[in-house]
Amino acid sequence: KAGVTQTPRYLIKTRGQQVTLSCSPISGHRSVSWYQQTPGQGLQFLFEYFSETQRNKGNFPGRFSGRQFSNSRSEMNVSTLELGDSALYLCASSPPNSYEQYFGPGTRLTVT
Amino acid sequence: AQKITQTQPGMFVQEKEAVTLDCTYDTSDQSYGLFWYKQPSSGEMIFLIYQGSYDEQNATEGRYSLNFQKARKSANLVISASQLGDSAMYFCAMREGRKTSGSRLTFGEGTQLTVNP
């Protein structure tokens, strides 16, 4: 079974631009979560989607948004990028009725 | 207050020896789960082991075992027979609430493990 895939793997953007990251979960997994990892703040939960609905949300500004499609693929969008948004963005999927979460390789975003 | 505390920023161990990575947690939920993940320099988070709050036996997965002490709110990871490939950052994480409440994980700050030949 293929693992969680994230595209693109690396991205360089300029302050003020917007960016869209994509995550394809493991087949059969309907829950997709997003996390931001920075050296200063560590790993922080952004949001979780389940069956196309946002089920949980972390403490991030409204510039961070996401959505999930009927095939469980998810996208997250960051508008009006700031230098502090430079981070590794990790996506994780969970199988039904399980606590386990499986992570993708991440998208490393650099904002200049 | 920190929900997950990993007090060892860095640990060193000789190849083939065992090592314990510490993790304490704080929650008022009765139902929760504890995880350990490994993150090599490539960045991917690799799931190692899981312990549910109602599990009476300590979880084991190959060379990994989780020393779960509920009363002390600790969930230490034990790696037996360390290998050079075990050198990585290790994160302890917690998921609170029942499965239907979602999959939000809270992570500790991590422990950088270095295995010396």
mmCIF file of C-alpha atoms in Angstrom:
data_model
loop_
_atom_site.group_PDB
_atom_site.id
_atom_site.type_symbol
_atom_site.label_atom_id
_atom_site.label_comp_id
_atom_site.label_asym_id
_atom_site.label_seq_id
_atom_site.Cartn_x
_atom_site.Cartn_y
_atom_site.Cartn_z
ATOM 1 C CA LYS A 1 0.000 0.000 0.000
ATOM 2 C CA ALA A 2 1.375 3.414 -0.921
ATOM 3 C CA GLY A 3 2.141 5.796 1.915
ATOM 4 C CA VAL A 4 1.029 9.378 2.417
ATOM 5 C CA THR A 5 2.269 11.583 -0.393
ATOM 6 C CA GLN A 6 2.775 15.322 -0.303
ATOM 7 C CA THR A 7 3.450 17.705 -3.149
ATOM 8 C CA PRO A 8 5.494 19.670 -3.752
ATOM 9 C CA ARG A 9 8.381 18.568 -1.552
ATOM 10 C CA TYR A 10 10.113 21.935 -1.658
ATOM 11 C CA LEU A 11 8.787 25.401 -2.316
ATOM 12 C CA ILE A 12 10.210 28.895 -2.276
ATOM 13 C CA LYS A 13 7.793 31.816 -2.149
ATOM 14 C CA THR A 14 8.003 35.548 -1.635
ATOM 15 C CA ARG A 15 6.407 37.384 1.277
ATOM 16 C CA GLY A 16 2.841 38.383 0.423
ATOM 17 C CA GLN A 17 2.237 35.544 -2.005
ATOM 18 C CA GLN A 18 -0.062 32.620 -1.381
ATOM 19 C CA VAL A 19 0.690 28.907 -1.539
ATOM 20 C CA THR A 20 -1.247 25.658 -1.843
ATOM 21 C CA LEU A 21 0.110 22.361 -0.559
ATOM 22 C CA SER A 22 -1.369 18.969 -1.394
ATOM 23 C CA CYS A 23 -1.654 15.727 0.557
ATOM 24 C CA SER A 24 -2.872 12.331 -0.621
ATOM 25 C CA PRO A 25 -3.637 9.962 2.267
ATOM 26 C CA ILE A 26 -3.129 6.238 2.391
ATOM 27 C CA SER A 27 -5.902 4.443 0.518
ATOM 28 C CA GLY A 28 -8.887 3.889 2.809
ATOM 29 C CA HIS A 29 -7.914 6.622 5.252
ATOM 30 C CA ARG A 30 -10.551 9.331 5.579
ATOM 31 C CA SER A 31 -8.915 11.526 8.209
ATOM 32 C CA VAL A 32 -6.184 13.947 7.174
ATOM 33 C CA SER A 33 -4.337 16.210 9.609
ATOM 34 C CA TRP A 34 -1.851 18.995 8.954
ATOM 35 C CA TYR A 35 1.033 20.080 11.172
ATOM 36 C CA GLN A 36 3.586 22.867 11.005
ATOM 37 C CA GLN A 37 7.119 22.235 12.235
ATOM 38 C CA THR A 38 9.524 25.089 12.951
ATOM 39 C CA PRO A 39 12.736 25.203 15.017
ATOM 40 C CA GLY A 40 11.218 27.760 17.382
ATOM 41 C CA GLN A 41 7.693 26.421 17.903
ATOM 42 C CA GLY A 42 8.217 22.728 17.278
ATOM 43 C CA LEU A 43 5.371 20.650 15.877
ATOM 44 C CA GLN A 44 2.009 22.356 15.973
ATOM 45 C CA PHE A 45 -1.380 21.086 14.854
ATOM 46 C CA LEU A 46 -3.047 23.122 12.119
ATOM 47 C CA PHE A 47 -6.305 21.321 11.346
ATOM 48 C CA GLU A 48 -7.909 17.973 10.649
ATOM 49 C CA TYR A 49 -10.372 16.989 7.964
ATOM 50 C CA PHE A 50 -12.653 13.994 7.991
ATOM 51 C CA SER A 51 -15.139 13.185 5.238
ATOM 52 C CA GLU A 52 -14.667 16.624 3.673
ATOM 53 C CA THR A 53 -15.419 18.440 6.960
ATOM 54 C CA GLN A 54 -13.023 20.215 9.266
ATOM 55 C CA ARG A 55 -13.198 18.263 12.519
ATOM 56 C CA ASN A 56 -10.485 19.996 14.557
ATOM 57 C CA LYS A 57 -8.633 23.261 14.283
ATOM 58 C CA GLY A 58 -5.436 24.480 15.888
ATOM 59 C CA ASN A 59 -4.539 27.978 16.981
ATOM 60 C CA PHE A 60 -3.452 29.521 13.696
ATOM 61 C CA PRO A 61 -4.618 32.723 11.985
ATOM 62 C CA GLY A 62 -7.258 32.684 9.292
ATOM 63 C CA ARG A 63 -4.556 32.953 6.618
ATOM 64 C CA PHE A 64 -4.208 29.198 7.036
ATOM 65 C CA SER A 65 -7.056 27.241 5.514
ATOM 66 C CA GLY A 66 -7.680 23.798 4.166
ATOM 67 C CA ARG A 67 -10.128 21.560 2.453
ATOM 68 C CA GLN A 68 -10.690 17.912 1.700
ATOM 69 C CA PHE A 69 -12.063 16.364 -1.443
ATOM 70 C CA SER A 70 -14.377 13.396 -1.858
ATOM 71 C CA ASN A 71 -11.396 11.118 -2.545
ATOM 72 C CA SER A 72 -9.927 12.188 0.837
ATOM 73 C CA ARG A 73 -7.105 14.163 -0.745
ATOM 74 C CA SER A 74 -6.515 17.393 1.132
ATOM 75 C CA GLU A 75 -5.040 20.774 0.374
ATOM 76 C CA MET A 76 -3.913 23.520 2.679
ATOM 77 C CA ASN A 77 -3.594 27.118 1.624
ATOM 78 C CA VAL A 78 -1.630 29.931 3.188
ATOM 79 C CA SER A 79 -2.453 33.414 1.976
ATOM 80 C CA THR A 80 -0.355 36.547 2.375
ATOM 81 C CA LEU A 81 2.770 34.644 3.304
ATOM 82 C CA GLU A 82 4.995 35.937 6.095
ATOM 83 C CA LEU A 83 8.634 35.121 6.776
ATOM 84 C CA GLY A 84 7.543 33.209 9.871
ATOM 85 C CA ASP A 85 5.540 30.792 7.736
ATOM 86 C CA SER A 86 8.793 29.183 6.618
ATOM 87 C CA ALA A 87 8.477 25.662 7.961
ATOM 88 C CA LEU A 88 8.135 21.980 7.246
ATOM 89 C CA TYR A 89 4.447 21.220 6.682
ATOM 90 C CA LEU A 90 3.521 17.654 7.486
ATOM 91 C CA CYS A 91 0.368 15.838 6.583
ATOM 92 C CA ALA A 92 -0.853 12.691 8.335
ATOM 93 C CA SER A 93 -3.676 10.271 7.652
ATOM 94 C CA SER A 94 -5.511 7.905 9.973
ATOM 95 C CA PRO A 95 -7.338 4.671 9.262
ATOM 96 C CA PRO A 96 -10.962 4.315 10.377
ATOM 97 C CA ASN A 97 -11.504 3.650 14.092
ATOM 98 C CA SER A 98 -7.819 3.884 14.891
ATOM 99 C CA TYR A 99 -5.619 6.224 16.881
ATOM 100 C CA GLU A 100 -2.642 5.718 14.607
ATOM 101 C CA GLN A 101 -1.430 8.499 12.345
ATOM 102 C CA TYR A 102 0.900 8.009 9.410
ATOM 103 C CA PHE A 103 2.872 10.959 8.162
ATOM 104 C CA GLY A 104 3.974 11.990 4.710
ATOM 105 C CA PRO A 105 7.470 13.238 3.847
ATOM 106 C CA GLY A 106 6.461 16.873 4.278
ATOM 107 C CA THR A 107 6.668 20.034 2.192
ATOM 108 C CA ARG A 108 9.479 22.377 3.086
ATOM 109 C CA LEU A 109 8.303 25.942 2.501
ATOM 110 C CA THR A 110 10.741 28.839 2.454
ATOM 111 C CA VAL A 111 9.392 32.368 2.425
ATOM 112 C CA THR A 112 11.841 35.079 1.347
ATOM 113 C CA ALA B 1 1.480 24.061 31.060
ATOM 114 C CA GLN B 2 3.267 21.678 28.732
ATOM 115 C CA LYS B 3 1.124 18.701 27.885
ATOM 116 C CA ILE B 4 4.076 16.608 26.707
ATOM 117 C CA THR B 5 7.496 17.023 28.280
ATOM 118 C CA GLN B 6 10.687 15.504 26.969
ATOM 119 C CA THR B 7 13.475 16.568 29.311
ATOM 120 C CA GLN B 8 16.396 15.207 27.300
ATOM 121 C CA PRO B 9 17.292 17.487 24.388
ATOM 122 C CA GLY B 10 20.095 15.120 23.404
ATOM 123 C CA MET B 11 21.110 11.568 24.220
ATOM 124 C CA PHE B 12 24.130 9.483 23.279
ATOM 125 C CA VAL B 13 24.333 5.691 23.278
ATOM 126 C CA GLN B 14 26.859 3.124 22.138
ATOM 127 C CA GLU B 15 25.883 0.803 19.326
ATOM 128 C CA LYS B 16 24.216 -2.419 20.582
ATOM 129 C CA GLU B 17 23.342 -0.897 23.950
ATOM 130 C CA ALA B 18 19.828 -0.077 25.159
ATOM 131 C CA VAL B 19 18.618 3.491 25.654
ATOM 132 C CA THR B 20 15.582 5.032 27.358
ATOM 133 C CA LEU B 21 14.022 8.269 26.123
ATOM 134 C CA ASP B 22 11.854 10.003 28.701
ATOM 135 C CA CYS B 23 8.372 11.400 28.199
ATOM 136 C CA THR B 24 5.870 12.720 30.725
ATOM 137 C CA TYR B 25 2.390 13.931 29.880
ATOM 138 C CA ASP B 26 -0.434 15.891 31.390
ATOM 139 C CA THR B 27 -4.108 15.297 30.662
ATOM 140 C CA SER B 28 -7.408 15.208 32.516
ATOM 141 C CA ASP B 29 -8.966 12.871 29.952
ATOM 142 C CA GLN B 30 -9.479 9.229 30.878
ATOM 143 C CA SER B 31 -9.196 8.160 27.263
ATOM 144 C CA TYR B 32 -5.983 9.077 25.482
ATOM 145 C CA GLY B 33 -3.212 7.604 23.408
ATOM 146 C CA LEU B 34 0.547 8.013 23.507
ATOM 147 C CA PHE B 35 2.807 7.766 20.500
ATOM 148 C CA TRP B 36 6.477 7.788 19.680
ATOM 149 C CA TYR B 37 7.727 8.950 16.304
ATOM 150 C CA LYS B 38 11.206 8.979 14.782
ATOM 151 C CA GLN B 39 12.259 11.826 12.521
ATOM 152 C CA PRO B 40 15.498 11.335 10.566
ATOM 153 C CA SER B 41 17.233 14.301 8.998
ATOM 154 C CA SER B 42 15.110 13.782 5.861
ATOM 155 C CA GLY B 43 12.133 15.126 7.814
ATOM 156 C CA GLU B 44 9.632 12.291 7.512
ATOM 157 C CA MET B 45 7.882 11.282 10.741
ATOM 158 C CA ILE B 46 8.046 7.526 11.194
ATOM 159 C CA PHE B 47 5.503 5.910 13.517
ATOM 160 C CA LEU B 48 7.211 3.651 16.054
ATOM 161 C CA ILE B 49 4.803 2.609 18.783
ATOM 162 C CA TYR B 50 1.434 3.360 20.360
ATOM 163 C CA GLN B 51 0.015 2.894 23.878
ATOM 164 C CA GLY B 52 -3.624 3.419 24.747
ATOM 165 C CA SER B 53 -4.599 4.680 28.173
ATOM 166 C CA TYR B 54 -6.666 1.565 28.828
ATOM 167 C CA ASP B 55 -4.002 -0.872 27.669
ATOM 168 C CA GLU B 56 -2.729 -2.825 30.643
ATOM 169 C CA GLN B 57 0.285 -4.307 28.891
ATOM 170 C CA ASN B 58 3.220 -2.186 27.795
ATOM 171 C CA ALA B 59 3.355 -1.888 24.006
ATOM 172 C CA THR B 60 6.219 -3.514 22.121
ATOM 173 C CA GLU B 61 7.202 -3.342 18.456
ATOM 174 C CA GLY B 62 10.399 -5.191 17.622
ATOM 175 C CA ARG B 63 13.292 -3.380 19.323
ATOM 176 C CA TYR B 64 10.968 -0.667 20.640
ATOM 177 C CA SER B 65 9.005 -0.892 23.857
ATOM 178 C CA LEU B 66 6.995 1.692 25.710
ATOM 179 C CA ASN B 67 7.329 1.783 29.485
ATOM 180 C CA PHE B 68 3.887 3.086 30.452
ATOM 181 C CA GLN B 69 3.441 4.220 34.051
ATOM 182 C CA LYS B 70 -0.045 5.675 34.226
ATOM 183 C CA ALA B 71 0.063 6.905 37.824
ATOM 184 C CA ARG B 72 3.291 8.781 37.139
ATOM 185 C CA LYS B 73 1.999 9.957 33.737
ATOM 186 C CA SER B 74 5.087 8.758 31.980
ATOM 187 C CA ALA B 75 5.531 6.938 28.682
ATOM 188 C CA ASN B 76 9.221 6.283 28.152
ATOM 189 C CA LEU B 77 10.540 4.722 24.950
ATOM 190 C CA VAL B 78 13.093 1.956 25.305
ATOM 191 C CA ILE B 79 15.206 1.051 22.288
ATOM 192 C CA SER B 80 17.101 -2.186 22.712
ATOM 193 C CA ALA B 81 20.295 -3.087 20.846
ATOM 194 C CA SER B 82 20.792 0.372 19.321
ATOM 195 C CA GLN B 83 21.864 0.597 15.701
ATOM 196 C CA LEU B 84 23.614 3.413 13.843
ATOM 197 C CA GLY B 85 20.415 3.947 11.848
ATOM 198 C CA ASP B 86 18.581 4.811 15.064
ATOM 199 C CA SER B 87 20.309 8.194 15.137
ATOM 200 C CA ALA B 88 17.453 10.668 14.696
ATOM 201 C CA MET B 89 15.091 13.006 16.518
ATOM 202 C CA TYR B 90 12.457 11.214 18.590
ATOM 203 C CA PHE B 91 9.116 12.749 19.452
ATOM 204 C CA CYS B 92 6.603 11.735 22.074
ATOM 205 C CA ALA B 93 3.013 12.709 21.262
ATOM 206 C CA MET B 94 -0.422 12.435 22.834
ATOM 207 C CA ARG B 95 -3.905 12.206 21.464
ATOM 208 C CA GLU B 96 -6.684 13.069 23.916
ATOM 209 C CA GLY B 97 -10.291 11.944 23.856
ATOM 210 C CA ARG B 98 -12.078 9.115 22.120
ATOM 211 C CA LYS B 99 -11.451 8.047 18.524
ATOM 212 C CA THR B 100 -14.548 9.884 17.326
ATOM 213 C CA SER B 101 -13.239 13.199 18.641
ATOM 214 C CA GLY B 102 -10.581 13.438 15.984
ATOM 215 C CA SER B 103 -6.893 12.879 15.451
ATOM 216 C CA ARG B 104 -5.171 15.923 16.927
ATOM 217 C CA LEU B 105 -1.696 15.144 18.287
ATOM 218 C CA THR B 106 0.243 17.243 20.788
ATOM 219 C CA PHE B 107 3.996 16.776 20.496
ATOM 220 C CA GLY B 108 6.886 17.168 22.867
ATOM 221 C CA GLU B 109 10.010 19.091 21.928
ATOM 222 C CA GLY B 110 11.895 15.990 20.934
ATOM 223 C CA THR B 111 15.107 14.188 21.899
ATOM 224 C CA GLN B 112 18.021 14.011 19.486
ATOM 225 C CA LEU B 113 19.508 10.519 19.768
ATOM 226 C CA THR B 114 23.023 9.834 18.534
ATOM 227 C CA VAL B 115 24.254 6.253 18.299
ATOM 228 C CA ASN B 116 28.042 5.973 18.426
ATOM 229 C CA PRO B 117 29.923 3.085 16.775
#
